[in-house]
Structures are given as C-alpha cells and as structure tokens.
Amino acid sequence: MPREWDAKTYDALPLPHLGWGRRTLARLPLKGDERVLDAGCGTGRDTEGLLDLLPDGRVVAVDGSVRMLDQLRERLAGRLDRVEVVHADLTEPLPFEGEVDAVFSVAAFHWIEDHAALFRALAARMRPGARLVTECGGRGNIAAVNAAVADVRGGAPDMWDFAGEEDTRRRLAAAGFTDVEVALRPDPARFEPGEQFEAYLATVILGAHLDAMADADREPFVKAVAGRLAEPVADYVRLEISATRA
Ligand SMILES: C[S@@+](CC[C@H](N)C(=O)[O-])C[C@H]1O[C@@H](n2cnc3c(N)ncnc32)[C@H](O)[C@@H]1O
C-alpha cells in the first residue's frame, strides 16, 4: 500500500490542487448519469465536484491512504449513497465490480512509480470508449525544490521520476488507449513565506522524505529546504492527459 497522509493538515492548507481540480473537471465531458472513477481521490474535494456534475451518476473514489478516505467520508457525509469508497493500490487489479464510464485524477499519478501498471489497471476497469482525464506532476516538476533537497541531503536521489510526454503516450497506447493528448504545463505556486510554506512542504511535497526520518530531524530538514529556495514557490510542471479506452 502507498504511504499514509496527514489528511486534516492537508485539507487545511491553501492547496494549488483546488485550481488543478477545477481545471481537470472542466476538461471531462459528462452527461450527468455516468459512473466515474476518481483515482487517488484523497480527501474527496474533487469527488464532491464530480457528484455535483453527476446528478444521476455515481463516483468510485479510490485511494491508498486510510486517513485520506476517512476525511473523504467526513466531507461527503450525507452524499455517500452515490459514492463507492475503495481502499486500494491503483497499480493492482482494482477491487470493485463492473466498469466505469470515465476516469478522473488530480495530483496522484506522480506518486506512482509504475505508470505502465497504473494505466493497465485503469484500462481494465473502463468500458470501451470511456474517457481518461487526469493531471499530475510531469517532467521538470519541482526541479528547484528537488535541487534544494539534494543540497540539504548531500545528493540524495530524487523521490520521483516525473513522466514526460513521449513516455506517457507510449505507455497509454500499450495499455489500450487511443485519441491520446498529453501536454506539460509549467504552473508555479506561490505561498506565504515562513510557517505556511513550511507546512505545505512538510505535508505535501516532502512528506515521503520525512516518513523516513526521526521526529527530531523533520522540522530542521523542512526549514533547511525552504531556506535554500530563493522564493516561497513550488515550481510545479503539470502533466495533463486526455485519452479514450479503445
Ligand atoms: C496529493 S494527494 C491528491 C489527492 C486529491 N486527488 C487532491 O487533488 O487533493 C495524492 C493522493 O494519491 C494517493 N495515492 C498515491 N499513490 C497511490 C496508489 N498507488 N494507489 C492509490 N492511491 C495512491 C495518496 O494516498 C493521496 O491521497
């Protein structure tokens, strides 16, 4: 299973994910009666947006973090009759019945190393003609933050291998997708300096580094990374995908 998240702190942060979610929802054509998979749904912010667009439809909300899903259940209390909440690893055969009419995902795929397995697992649950509309970190994402991390840690390897356009097109085609559109979009996010930026780094970007550290080392590490950046900016580059299940 993927790592656990601090879901309460996550939801309290000023997340650029809000804008990414709105942008990705706007790219997904829906009639209103579909069954849509929210892949890596986290605390359910966009699951809620999907429910608003699906008055006669349903959402399958899949995530690998129990705490994120608990927070989703709290957020969507009263609307859970139209949500199937599934705790699962997106690179494994997905444990729900039947097929979906579309797959939606925001800020999740870069946490997954094996995109070939991810696309195969999604394709296996999509009806022919179903749309995949997603975004995540792409090639070049948070290069400055990663350089600061490498500097602090003395050349530690990157935590992520952010996918590029060509690799992604090839993997999608191999998994059975057509009408593939893939684009990289630079999208830096600026934060308040100090506490707010450090909380964002600790909860969202550096969480996987911190998991492997002793408690006492965590705060100094986050402060050291923030201190090496010229500005309180996460230099995001988003990988946007639209494709159709053949
Ligand atoms: C940055 S959060 C994004 C959550 C939500 N989509 C949003 O935009 O706020 C990334 C999410 O992907 C989930 N995730 C990462 N790897 C996963 C995997 N292999 N299987 C299922 N979920 C995964 C994490 O648990 C986390 O909830």
Short mmCIF file of C-alpha atoms and ligand atoms in Angstrom, two decimals:
data_model
loop_
_atom_site.label_atom_id
_atom_site.label_comp_id
_atom_site.label_asym_id
_atom_site.label_seq_id
_atom_site.Cartn_x
_atom_site.Cartn_y
_atom_site.Cartn_z
CA MET A 1 0.00 0.00 0.00
CA PRO A 2 1.16 3.58 -0.64
CA ARG A 3 2.12 5.86 2.26
CA GLU A 4 -0.31 7.39 4.75
CA TRP A 5 -1.12 11.12 4.66
CA ASP A 6 -1.86 13.76 7.31
CA ALA A 7 -5.34 14.32 5.86
CA LYS A 8 -6.52 17.01 8.34
CA THR A 9 -3.48 19.23 7.77
CA TYR A 10 -3.75 18.57 4.03
CA ASP A 11 -7.30 19.93 3.91
CA ALA A 12 -6.37 22.99 5.99
CA LEU A 13 -3.64 24.10 3.54
CA PRO A 14 -4.02 26.61 0.69
CA LEU A 15 -3.71 23.94 -1.98
CA PRO A 16 -2.95 24.70 -5.64
CA HIS A 17 -4.77 21.38 -6.09
CA LEU A 18 -8.07 23.31 -5.94
CA GLY A 19 -7.27 25.02 -9.23
CA TRP A 20 -5.89 21.81 -10.77
CA GLY A 21 -9.11 20.04 -9.77
CA ARG A 22 -11.36 22.71 -11.30
CA ARG A 23 -9.30 22.74 -14.49
CA THR A 24 -9.40 18.95 -14.81
CA LEU A 25 -13.15 18.76 -14.11
CA ALA A 26 -13.65 21.32 -16.90
CA ARG A 27 -11.82 19.01 -19.35
CA LEU A 28 -14.06 15.99 -18.58
CA PRO A 29 -17.22 15.82 -20.74
CA LEU A 30 -20.14 14.41 -18.67
CA LYS A 31 -23.86 13.93 -19.34
CA GLY A 32 -24.69 13.56 -15.65
CA ASP A 33 -25.56 9.87 -15.33
CA GLU A 34 -22.13 8.28 -15.58
CA ARG A 35 -20.14 6.18 -13.14
CA VAL A 36 -16.77 7.95 -12.75
CA LEU A 37 -13.61 6.71 -11.04
CA ASP A 38 -11.72 9.36 -9.01
CA ALA A 39 -8.25 7.76 -8.96
CA GLY A 40 -6.22 8.89 -5.93
CA CYS A 41 -9.24 10.84 -4.64
CA GLY A 42 -7.54 11.89 -1.38
CA THR A 43 -9.93 13.76 0.94
CA GLY A 44 -12.65 13.95 -1.72
CA ARG A 45 -12.62 17.60 -2.75
CA ASP A 46 -12.99 16.72 -6.44
CA THR A 47 -15.17 13.69 -5.66
CA GLU A 48 -17.63 16.30 -4.34
CA GLY A 49 -17.19 18.36 -7.54
CA LEU A 50 -17.87 15.22 -9.58
CA LEU A 51 -21.05 14.47 -7.60
CA ASP A 52 -22.31 17.98 -8.41
CA LEU A 53 -21.80 17.25 -12.12
CA LEU A 54 -23.42 13.80 -11.85
CA PRO A 55 -26.98 14.29 -10.51
CA ASP A 56 -27.92 10.82 -11.79
CA GLY A 57 -24.47 9.26 -11.61
CA ARG A 58 -22.01 7.76 -9.16
CA VAL A 59 -18.36 8.10 -8.18
CA VAL A 60 -15.94 5.29 -7.33
CA ALA A 61 -13.45 7.00 -5.01
CA VAL A 62 -10.18 5.03 -4.83
CA ASP A 63 -7.19 5.86 -2.64
CA GLY A 64 -4.37 4.01 -0.91
CA SER A 65 -4.48 6.10 2.29
CA VAL A 66 -6.95 5.15 5.03
CA ARG A 67 -6.71 8.60 6.62
CA MET A 68 -7.46 10.37 3.34
CA LEU A 69 -10.52 8.15 2.86
CA ASP A 70 -11.71 8.78 6.45
CA GLN A 71 -11.55 12.51 5.75
CA LEU A 72 -13.45 11.95 2.46
CA ARG A 73 -16.23 10.11 4.35
CA GLU A 74 -16.48 13.07 6.76
CA ARG A 75 -16.59 15.60 3.90
CA LEU A 76 -19.22 13.65 1.96
CA ALA A 77 -21.40 12.53 4.89
CA GLY A 78 -24.96 12.65 3.58
CA ARG A 79 -23.91 12.02 -0.03
CA LEU A 80 -22.19 8.64 0.40
CA ASP A 81 -25.16 6.79 -1.15
CA ARG A 82 -23.69 7.76 -4.56
CA VAL A 83 -20.04 7.10 -3.67
CA GLU A 84 -18.23 3.76 -3.58
CA VAL A 85 -15.23 4.30 -1.31
CA VAL A 86 -12.42 1.86 -2.15
CA HIS A 87 -9.12 1.47 -0.32
CA ALA A 88 -6.74 0.10 -2.96
CA ASP A 89 -3.41 0.44 -4.72
CA LEU A 90 -4.00 1.84 -8.21
CA THR A 91 -1.28 -0.35 -9.73
CA GLU A 92 -3.09 -3.56 -8.74
CA PRO A 93 -6.31 -5.03 -10.21
CA LEU A 94 -8.96 -2.68 -8.81
CA PRO A 95 -11.31 -4.33 -6.29
CA PHE A 96 -14.72 -3.04 -7.36
CA GLU A 97 -17.45 -4.55 -9.53
CA GLY A 98 -18.09 -3.63 -13.15
CA GLU A 99 -16.76 -0.88 -15.38
CA VAL A 100 -16.64 2.91 -15.23
CA ASP A 101 -17.58 5.45 -17.93
CA ALA A 102 -14.68 7.77 -17.15
CA VAL A 103 -11.53 8.09 -15.03
CA PHE A 104 -10.57 11.38 -13.40
CA SER A 105 -7.44 12.07 -11.36
CA VAL A 106 -5.67 15.09 -9.83
CA ALA A 107 -2.18 15.24 -8.31
CA ALA A 108 -1.92 11.49 -7.73
CA PHE A 109 -0.13 9.72 -10.60
CA HIS A 110 3.36 11.13 -9.86
CA TRP A 111 3.22 9.29 -6.53
CA ILE A 112 3.06 6.06 -8.52
CA GLU A 113 6.30 4.75 -9.97
CA ASP A 114 4.95 2.16 -12.41
CA HIS A 115 2.75 4.07 -14.87
CA ALA A 116 2.54 1.08 -17.23
CA ALA A 117 0.88 -0.97 -14.44
CA LEU A 118 -1.28 2.02 -13.44
CA PHE A 119 -2.65 2.52 -16.98
CA ARG A 120 -3.27 -1.25 -17.36
CA ALA A 121 -5.18 -1.36 -14.06
CA LEU A 122 -7.34 1.64 -15.06
CA ALA A 123 -7.98 0.35 -18.60
CA ALA A 124 -9.16 -2.98 -17.20
CA ARG A 125 -11.99 -1.17 -15.35
CA MET A 126 -13.03 1.22 -18.18
CA ARG A 127 -15.75 0.42 -20.70
CA PRO A 128 -14.71 0.77 -24.37
CA GLY A 129 -15.00 4.47 -25.27
CA ALA A 130 -14.57 5.65 -21.65
CA ARG A 131 -12.51 8.84 -21.20
CA LEU A 132 -9.39 9.21 -19.03
CA VAL A 133 -8.86 12.87 -17.97
CA THR A 134 -6.07 13.46 -15.48
CA GLU A 135 -3.29 15.71 -14.30
CA CYS A 136 -0.20 15.15 -12.16
CA GLY A 137 3.39 16.32 -11.78
CA GLY A 138 5.31 15.91 -15.06
CA ARG A 139 8.88 16.09 -16.36
CA GLY A 140 10.68 19.02 -14.72
CA ASN A 141 8.20 19.24 -11.83
CA ILE A 142 9.55 20.89 -8.61
CA ALA A 143 13.12 20.83 -10.02
CA ALA A 144 14.20 23.71 -7.76
CA VAL A 145 12.69 22.08 -4.64
CA ASN A 146 14.39 18.79 -5.51
CA ALA A 147 17.73 20.59 -6.03
CA ALA A 148 17.32 22.14 -2.56
CA VAL A 149 16.55 18.68 -1.11
CA ALA A 150 19.62 17.19 -2.81
CA ASP A 151 21.72 20.06 -1.45
CA VAL A 152 20.47 19.55 2.12
CA ARG A 153 20.75 15.76 1.99
CA GLY A 154 24.10 15.76 0.19
CA GLY A 155 22.97 14.47 -3.22
CA ALA A 156 20.14 12.16 -2.19
CA PRO A 157 18.35 10.66 -5.21
CA ASP A 158 15.10 12.27 -6.36
CA MET A 159 11.97 10.88 -4.74
CA TRP A 160 10.11 10.91 -8.06
CA ASP A 161 10.72 10.10 -11.70
CA PHE A 162 8.28 12.59 -13.23
CA ALA A 163 6.91 11.25 -16.52
CA GLY A 164 7.40 13.06 -19.84
CA GLU A 165 5.09 13.40 -22.82
CA GLU A 166 6.57 10.76 -25.12
CA ASP A 167 6.89 8.05 -22.43
CA THR A 168 3.31 8.72 -21.37
CA ARG A 169 1.93 8.49 -24.94
CA ARG A 170 3.77 5.18 -25.42
CA ARG A 171 2.54 3.70 -22.11
CA LEU A 172 -1.07 4.77 -22.78
CA ALA A 173 -1.02 3.21 -26.26
CA ALA A 174 0.45 -0.02 -24.83
CA ALA A 175 -2.36 -0.14 -22.23
CA GLY A 176 -5.06 0.17 -24.91
CA PHE A 177 -5.81 3.91 -25.11
CA THR A 178 -6.46 5.92 -28.30
CA ASP A 179 -7.07 9.66 -29.03
CA VAL A 180 -4.21 10.36 -26.67
CA GLU A 181 -3.44 14.00 -25.81
CA VAL A 182 -0.57 14.72 -23.42
CA ALA A 183 0.84 18.14 -22.53
CA LEU A 184 3.24 19.62 -20.00
CA ARG A 185 2.16 22.91 -18.39
CA PRO A 186 4.50 24.95 -16.12
CA ASP A 187 2.37 26.15 -13.19
CA PRO A 188 4.41 27.55 -10.25
CA ALA A 189 2.53 28.03 -6.95
CA ARG A 190 3.46 30.85 -4.55
CA PHE A 191 2.92 30.65 -0.77
CA GLU A 192 3.25 32.96 2.23
CA PRO A 193 6.89 32.75 3.39
CA GLY A 194 7.62 31.05 6.73
CA GLU A 195 5.13 28.83 8.52
CA GLN A 196 2.62 28.43 5.67
CA PHE A 197 5.23 27.44 3.08
CA GLU A 198 6.96 25.09 5.53
CA ALA A 199 3.65 23.39 6.44
CA TYR A 200 2.92 22.91 2.75
CA LEU A 201 6.37 21.48 2.07
CA ALA A 202 6.13 19.13 5.08
CA THR A 203 2.62 17.86 4.33
CA VAL A 204 2.56 17.67 0.55
CA ILE A 205 5.99 17.77 -1.12
CA LEU A 206 8.43 16.47 1.49
CA GLY A 207 6.12 14.04 3.30
CA ALA A 208 7.73 10.96 1.80
CA HIS A 209 11.22 12.20 2.80
CA LEU A 210 10.01 12.92 6.34
CA ASP A 211 8.48 9.44 6.70
CA ALA A 212 12.00 8.01 6.67
CA MET A 213 13.39 10.47 9.28
CA ALA A 214 13.47 10.59 13.06
CA ASP A 215 10.93 13.07 14.50
CA ALA A 216 13.65 15.43 15.73
CA ASP A 217 15.19 15.74 12.25
CA ARG A 218 11.99 16.66 10.43
CA GLU A 219 11.48 20.35 11.23
CA PRO A 220 15.16 21.30 10.70
CA PHE A 221 15.08 19.46 7.35
CA VAL A 222 11.98 21.33 6.15
CA LYS A 223 13.44 24.68 7.30
CA ALA A 224 16.73 23.91 5.54
CA VAL A 225 14.97 23.08 2.25
CA ALA A 226 12.76 26.21 2.48
CA GLY A 227 15.84 28.30 3.32
CA ARG A 228 17.65 27.18 0.17
CA LEU A 229 14.83 28.32 -2.12
CA ALA A 230 15.08 31.90 -3.41
CA GLU A 231 11.29 32.35 -3.04
CA PRO A 232 8.40 30.51 -1.31
CA VAL A 233 7.45 28.92 -4.61
CA ALA A 234 6.80 25.30 -5.61
CA ASP A 235 7.94 25.19 -9.24
CA TYR A 236 5.24 22.86 -10.48
CA VAL A 237 5.06 21.47 -14.03
CA ARG A 238 1.79 19.61 -14.64
CA LEU A 239 1.34 16.64 -16.98
CA GLU A 240 -2.19 16.78 -18.44
CA ILE A 241 -3.61 13.65 -20.08
CA SER A 242 -6.78 13.02 -22.07
CA ALA A 243 -7.30 9.63 -23.70
CA THR A 244 -10.03 7.16 -24.70
CA ARG A 245 -10.25 3.47 -23.78
CA ALA A 246 -10.21 1.72 -27.15
C1 LIG B 1 -1.53 14.87 -3.35
S1 LIG B 1 -2.78 13.71 -2.98
C2 LIG B 1 -4.05 14.25 -4.13
C3 LIG B 1 -5.41 13.91 -3.62
C4 LIG B 1 -6.57 14.54 -4.38
N1 LIG B 1 -6.70 13.98 -5.70
C5 LIG B 1 -6.42 16.04 -4.42
O1 LIG B 1 -6.25 16.59 -5.51
O2 LIG B 1 -6.44 16.67 -3.35
C6 LIG B 1 -2.24 12.18 -3.73
C7 LIG B 1 -3.14 11.02 -3.39
O3 LIG B 1 -2.77 9.89 -4.18
C8 LIG B 1 -2.88 8.74 -3.36
N2 LIG B 1 -2.02 7.68 -3.90
C9 LIG B 1 -0.70 7.73 -4.14
N3 LIG B 1 -0.25 6.56 -4.63
C10 LIG B 1 -1.33 5.74 -4.71
C11 LIG B 1 -1.53 4.39 -5.14
N4 LIG B 1 -0.51 3.64 -5.60
N5 LIG B 1 -2.77 3.87 -5.06
C12 LIG B 1 -3.82 4.60 -4.59
N6 LIG B 1 -3.68 5.90 -4.18
C13 LIG B 1 -2.46 6.45 -4.24
C14 LIG B 1 -2.43 9.22 -1.99
O4 LIG B 1 -2.84 8.36 -0.95
C15 LIG B 1 -3.04 10.60 -1.93
O5 LIG B 1 -4.31 10.60 -1.34
#
